[in-house]
Amino acid sequence: MLFRSPIPFSIQSDFFKMIVCPKTQDSADFMILENATQNDIVVTRDLLFAEKLLKKNIKCLNDRGILFNQENLSYLLQERALSLQMKNLNIRPAKQKHTYSQQDAKQFSCQLEKLIPQG
């Protein structure tokens, strides 16, 4: 787990460690990119960061359980670019609800369980 300041954490585990990174822009992303291996799983909503991770063959998914791959990430990046263009033109699509549902949590949990090696 990566944080910008120490967090009191009472659980000790061989499966993860806490790293405190500098409080500079993208410092956590850079630290993850430098240290992640193909055995790691990264959870992110940042599509551009996910793209960098995929180029290093690092598994990544978002908090809703979408496992990123070249195909779906390409589509999501195109959708993002279109949204930014619309925003720059002051075209506002109808507001969509972006609440995190129980279904999202379940999908994330299921996808994560598939990615974690058993045994």
C-alpha atoms as an extended CHARMM CRD file, in Angstrom:
* protein
*
       119  EXT
         1         1  MET       CA              0.0000000000        0.0000000000        0.0000000000  PROA      1               0.0000000000
         2         2  LEU       CA              1.2620000000        3.4090000000       -0.8930000000  PROA      2               0.0000000000
         3         3  PHE       CA              0.4380000000        6.5500000000        1.0880000000  PROA      3               0.0000000000
         4         4  ARG       CA              1.5970000000       10.1440000000        1.2050000000  PROA      4               0.0000000000
         5         5  SER       CA              1.7550000000       10.1640000000        4.9990000000  PROA      5               0.0000000000
         6         6  PRO       CA              2.0520000000        7.3980000000        7.6050000000  PROA      6               0.0000000000
         7         7  ILE       CA             -1.1970000000        5.7020000000        8.5590000000  PROA      7               0.0000000000
         8         8  PRO       CA             -1.5050000000        3.7840000000       11.8390000000  PROA      8               0.0000000000
         9         9  PHE       CA             -1.9470000000        0.2270000000       10.6390000000  PROA      9               0.0000000000
        10        10  SER       CA             -2.2350000000       -2.6020000000       13.1100000000  PROA      10              0.0000000000
        11        11  ILE       CA             -2.2510000000       -5.5330000000       10.6680000000  PROA      11              0.0000000000
        12        12  GLN       CA              1.0910000000       -7.1000000000        9.7500000000  PROA      12              0.0000000000
        13        13  SER       CA              1.3080000000       -9.3110000000        6.6720000000  PROA      13              0.0000000000
        14        14  ASP       CA              3.8650000000      -10.8330000000        4.3410000000  PROA      14              0.0000000000
        15        15  PHE       CA              1.5250000000      -10.0270000000        1.4330000000  PROA      15              0.0000000000
        16        16  PHE       CA              1.8540000000       -6.2430000000        1.5590000000  PROA      16              0.0000000000
        17        17  LYS       CA              3.9090000000       -3.4410000000        3.0110000000  PROA      17              0.0000000000
        18        18  MET       CA              3.2440000000        0.2280000000        3.5870000000  PROA      18              0.0000000000
        19        19  ILE       CA              5.3770000000        2.7260000000        1.7000000000  PROA      19              0.0000000000
        20        20  VAL       CA              5.2060000000        6.4690000000        2.3200000000  PROA      20              0.0000000000
        21        21  CYS       CA              6.0940000000        8.4400000000       -0.8010000000  PROA      21              0.0000000000
        22        22  PRO       CA              6.8770000000       12.1420000000       -1.2360000000  PROA      22              0.0000000000
        23        23  LYS       CA              3.9820000000       14.6030000000       -1.3860000000  PROA      23              0.0000000000
        24        24  THR       CA              4.6870000000       15.5890000000       -4.9800000000  PROA      24              0.0000000000
        25        25  GLN       CA              2.5060000000       15.2150000000       -8.0450000000  PROA      25              0.0000000000
        26        26  ASP       CA              2.4690000000       11.6610000000       -9.4250000000  PROA      26              0.0000000000
        27        27  SER       CA              5.0480000000       10.4760000000       -6.8790000000  PROA      27              0.0000000000
        28        28  ALA       CA              2.9410000000        7.4400000000       -6.0110000000  PROA      28              0.0000000000
        29        29  ASP       CA              2.5060000000        6.5700000000       -9.6930000000  PROA      29              0.0000000000
        30        30  PHE       CA              6.2590000000        6.8340000000      -10.3010000000  PROA      30              0.0000000000
        31        31  MET       CA              7.0550000000        4.7180000000       -7.2640000000  PROA      31              0.0000000000
        32        32  ILE       CA              4.5980000000        2.0320000000       -8.3570000000  PROA      32              0.0000000000
        33        33  LEU       CA              5.9020000000        2.0250000000      -11.9440000000  PROA      33              0.0000000000
        34        34  GLU       CA              9.4860000000        1.6990000000      -10.7460000000  PROA      34              0.0000000000
        35        35  ASN       CA              8.8080000000       -1.0860000000       -8.2490000000  PROA      35              0.0000000000
        36        36  ALA       CA              5.8620000000       -3.1240000000       -9.5500000000  PROA      36              0.0000000000
        37        37  THR       CA              6.5180000000       -6.5370000000      -11.0330000000  PROA      37              0.0000000000
        38        38  GLN       CA              4.4450000000       -8.8430000000      -13.2070000000  PROA      38              0.0000000000
        39        39  ASN       CA              3.3290000000      -10.6490000000      -10.0320000000  PROA      39              0.0000000000
        40        40  ASP       CA              1.7290000000       -7.4830000000       -8.6370000000  PROA      40              0.0000000000
        41        41  ILE       CA             -1.8390000000       -6.2470000000       -8.9990000000  PROA      41              0.0000000000
        42        42  VAL       CA             -2.4900000000       -2.4900000000       -9.1220000000  PROA      42              0.0000000000
        43        43  VAL       CA             -5.8910000000       -0.9330000000       -8.4640000000  PROA      43              0.0000000000
        44        44  THR       CA             -6.4120000000        2.4380000000      -10.1690000000  PROA      44              0.0000000000
        45        45  ARG       CA             -9.0330000000        4.6220000000      -11.8240000000  PROA      45              0.0000000000
        46        46  ASP       CA             -6.3240000000        6.5270000000      -13.7180000000  PROA      46              0.0000000000
        47        47  LEU       CA             -6.5390000000        5.3310000000      -17.3300000000  PROA      47              0.0000000000
        48        48  LEU       CA             -3.2260000000        6.8670000000      -18.4120000000  PROA      48              0.0000000000
        49        49  PHE       CA             -1.4970000000        5.2110000000      -15.4650000000  PROA      49              0.0000000000
        50        50  ALA       CA             -3.1760000000        1.8930000000      -16.3150000000  PROA      50              0.0000000000
        51        51  GLU       CA             -1.8360000000        2.2260000000      -19.8510000000  PROA      51              0.0000000000
        52        52  LYS       CA              1.7290000000        2.5790000000      -18.5080000000  PROA      52              0.0000000000
        53        53  LEU       CA              1.2300000000       -0.4380000000      -16.2490000000  PROA      53              0.0000000000
        54        54  LEU       CA             -0.0430000000       -2.5920000000      -19.1080000000  PROA      54              0.0000000000
        55        55  LYS       CA              3.0360000000       -1.7000000000      -21.1570000000  PROA      55              0.0000000000
        56        56  LYS       CA              5.0680000000       -3.2780000000      -18.3350000000  PROA      56              0.0000000000
        57        57  ASN       CA              2.7430000000       -6.3420000000      -18.2860000000  PROA      57              0.0000000000
        58        58  ILE       CA              1.4740000000       -5.4750000000      -14.8080000000  PROA      58              0.0000000000
        59        59  LYS       CA             -2.0800000000       -6.5270000000      -14.0260000000  PROA      59              0.0000000000
        60        60  CYS       CA             -4.3520000000       -3.6320000000      -13.1550000000  PROA      60              0.0000000000
        61        61  LEU       CA             -8.0220000000       -3.1420000000      -12.5300000000  PROA      61              0.0000000000
        62        62  ASN       CA            -10.2530000000       -0.3950000000      -11.2600000000  PROA      62              0.0000000000
        63        63  ASP       CA            -12.2360000000       -0.3620000000       -8.0320000000  PROA      63              0.0000000000
        64        64  ARG       CA            -15.3430000000       -1.5690000000       -9.8920000000  PROA      64              0.0000000000
        65        65  GLY       CA            -13.6420000000       -4.7830000000      -10.9780000000  PROA      65              0.0000000000
        66        66  ILE       CA            -12.8780000000       -3.9230000000      -14.5900000000  PROA      66              0.0000000000
        67        67  LEU       CA             -9.6430000000       -5.6890000000      -15.4800000000  PROA      67              0.0000000000
        68        68  PHE       CA             -7.8210000000       -3.4610000000      -17.9390000000  PROA      68              0.0000000000
        69        69  ASN       CA             -6.4980000000       -4.8930000000      -21.2090000000  PROA      69              0.0000000000
        70        70  GLN       CA             -5.3240000000       -3.2460000000      -24.4300000000  PROA      70              0.0000000000
        71        71  GLU       CA             -8.7500000000       -3.4630000000      -26.0460000000  PROA      71              0.0000000000
        72        72  ASN       CA            -10.9570000000       -2.0650000000      -23.3000000000  PROA      72              0.0000000000
        73        73  LEU       CA             -8.3570000000        0.5030000000      -22.2800000000  PROA      73              0.0000000000
        74        74  SER       CA             -8.1300000000        1.8070000000      -25.8540000000  PROA      74              0.0000000000
        75        75  TYR       CA            -11.9150000000        2.2460000000      -25.8710000000  PROA      75              0.0000000000
        76        76  LEU       CA            -11.9310000000        3.9330000000      -22.4410000000  PROA      76              0.0000000000
        77        77  LEU       CA             -9.1430000000        6.3230000000      -23.4680000000  PROA      77              0.0000000000
        78        78  GLN       CA            -11.0530000000        7.2840000000      -26.6230000000  PROA      78              0.0000000000
        79        79  GLU       CA            -14.1590000000        7.8710000000      -24.5100000000  PROA      79              0.0000000000
        80        80  ARG       CA            -12.0840000000       10.0160000000      -22.1210000000  PROA      80              0.0000000000
        81        81  ALA       CA            -10.6640000000       12.0830000000      -25.0030000000  PROA      81              0.0000000000
        82        82  LEU       CA            -14.1640000000       12.6770000000      -26.3800000000  PROA      82              0.0000000000
        83        83  SER       CA            -15.4060000000       13.7570000000      -22.9480000000  PROA      83              0.0000000000
        84        84  LEU       CA            -12.5130000000       16.2140000000      -22.6250000000  PROA      84              0.0000000000
        85        85  GLN       CA            -13.2550000000       17.6510000000      -26.0760000000  PROA      85              0.0000000000
        86        86  MET       CA            -16.9120000000       18.0720000000      -25.1700000000  PROA      86              0.0000000000
        87        87  LYS       CA            -15.9380000000       19.7580000000      -21.9080000000  PROA      87              0.0000000000
        88        88  ASN       CA            -13.6590000000       22.1780000000      -23.7730000000  PROA      88              0.0000000000
        89        89  LEU       CA            -16.5820000000       23.0500000000      -26.0650000000  PROA      89              0.0000000000
        90        90  ASN       CA            -18.8500000000       23.5800000000      -23.0250000000  PROA      90              0.0000000000
        91        91  ILE       CA            -21.0230000000       20.6620000000      -24.0840000000  PROA      91              0.0000000000
        92        92  ARG       CA            -22.2680000000       18.9800000000      -20.9620000000  PROA      92              0.0000000000
        93        93  PRO       CA            -23.8360000000       15.5470000000      -21.2810000000  PROA      93              0.0000000000
        94        94  ALA       CA            -26.6230000000       14.6110000000      -18.9120000000  PROA      94              0.0000000000
        95        95  LYS       CA            -25.2420000000       13.9090000000      -15.4580000000  PROA      95              0.0000000000
        96        96  GLN       CA            -24.6900000000       10.2610000000      -14.7280000000  PROA      96              0.0000000000
        97        97  LYS       CA            -24.7340000000        8.7570000000      -11.2790000000  PROA      97              0.0000000000
        98        98  HSD       CA            -21.3040000000        7.5540000000      -10.2700000000  PROA      98              0.0000000000
        99        99  THR       CA            -22.1610000000        5.9980000000       -6.9470000000  PROA      99              0.0000000000
       100       100  TYR       CA            -20.2640000000        2.9270000000       -5.8430000000  PROA      100             0.0000000000
       101       101  SER       CA            -22.7640000000        0.1080000000       -5.4910000000  PROA      101             0.0000000000
       102       102  GLN       CA            -22.7690000000       -3.2450000000       -3.7400000000  PROA      102             0.0000000000
       103       103  GLN       CA            -22.6250000000       -4.8010000000       -7.2180000000  PROA      103             0.0000000000
       104       104  ASP       CA            -19.4420000000       -2.8130000000       -7.9600000000  PROA      104             0.0000000000
       105       105  ALA       CA            -17.8710000000       -4.0460000000       -4.7210000000  PROA      105             0.0000000000
       106       106  LYS       CA            -18.8630000000       -7.6350000000       -5.4980000000  PROA      106             0.0000000000
       107       107  GLN       CA            -17.4890000000       -7.4370000000       -9.0410000000  PROA      107             0.0000000000
       108       108  PHE       CA            -14.2270000000       -5.9920000000       -7.7090000000  PROA      108             0.0000000000
       109       109  SER       CA            -13.9470000000       -8.7270000000       -5.0980000000  PROA      109             0.0000000000
       110       110  CYS       CA            -14.6180000000      -11.4860000000       -7.6550000000  PROA      110             0.0000000000
       111       111  GLN       CA            -12.0970000000      -10.1000000000      -10.1390000000  PROA      111             0.0000000000
       112       112  LEU       CA             -9.4660000000       -9.6770000000       -7.4500000000  PROA      112             0.0000000000
       113       113  GLU       CA             -9.9670000000      -13.2610000000       -6.2660000000  PROA      113             0.0000000000
       114       114  LYS       CA             -9.4120000000      -14.4640000000       -9.8510000000  PROA      114             0.0000000000
       115       115  LEU       CA             -6.1270000000      -12.5490000000      -10.0360000000  PROA      115             0.0000000000
       116       116  ILE       CA             -4.6780000000      -13.6260000000       -6.6930000000  PROA      116             0.0000000000
       117       117  PRO       CA             -2.8040000000      -16.9050000000       -7.0300000000  PROA      117             0.0000000000
       118       118  GLN       CA             -4.1630000000      -19.6370000000       -4.7910000000  PROA      118             0.0000000000
       119       119  GLY       CA             -1.8980000000      -21.8470000000       -2.7150000000  PROA      119             0.0000000000
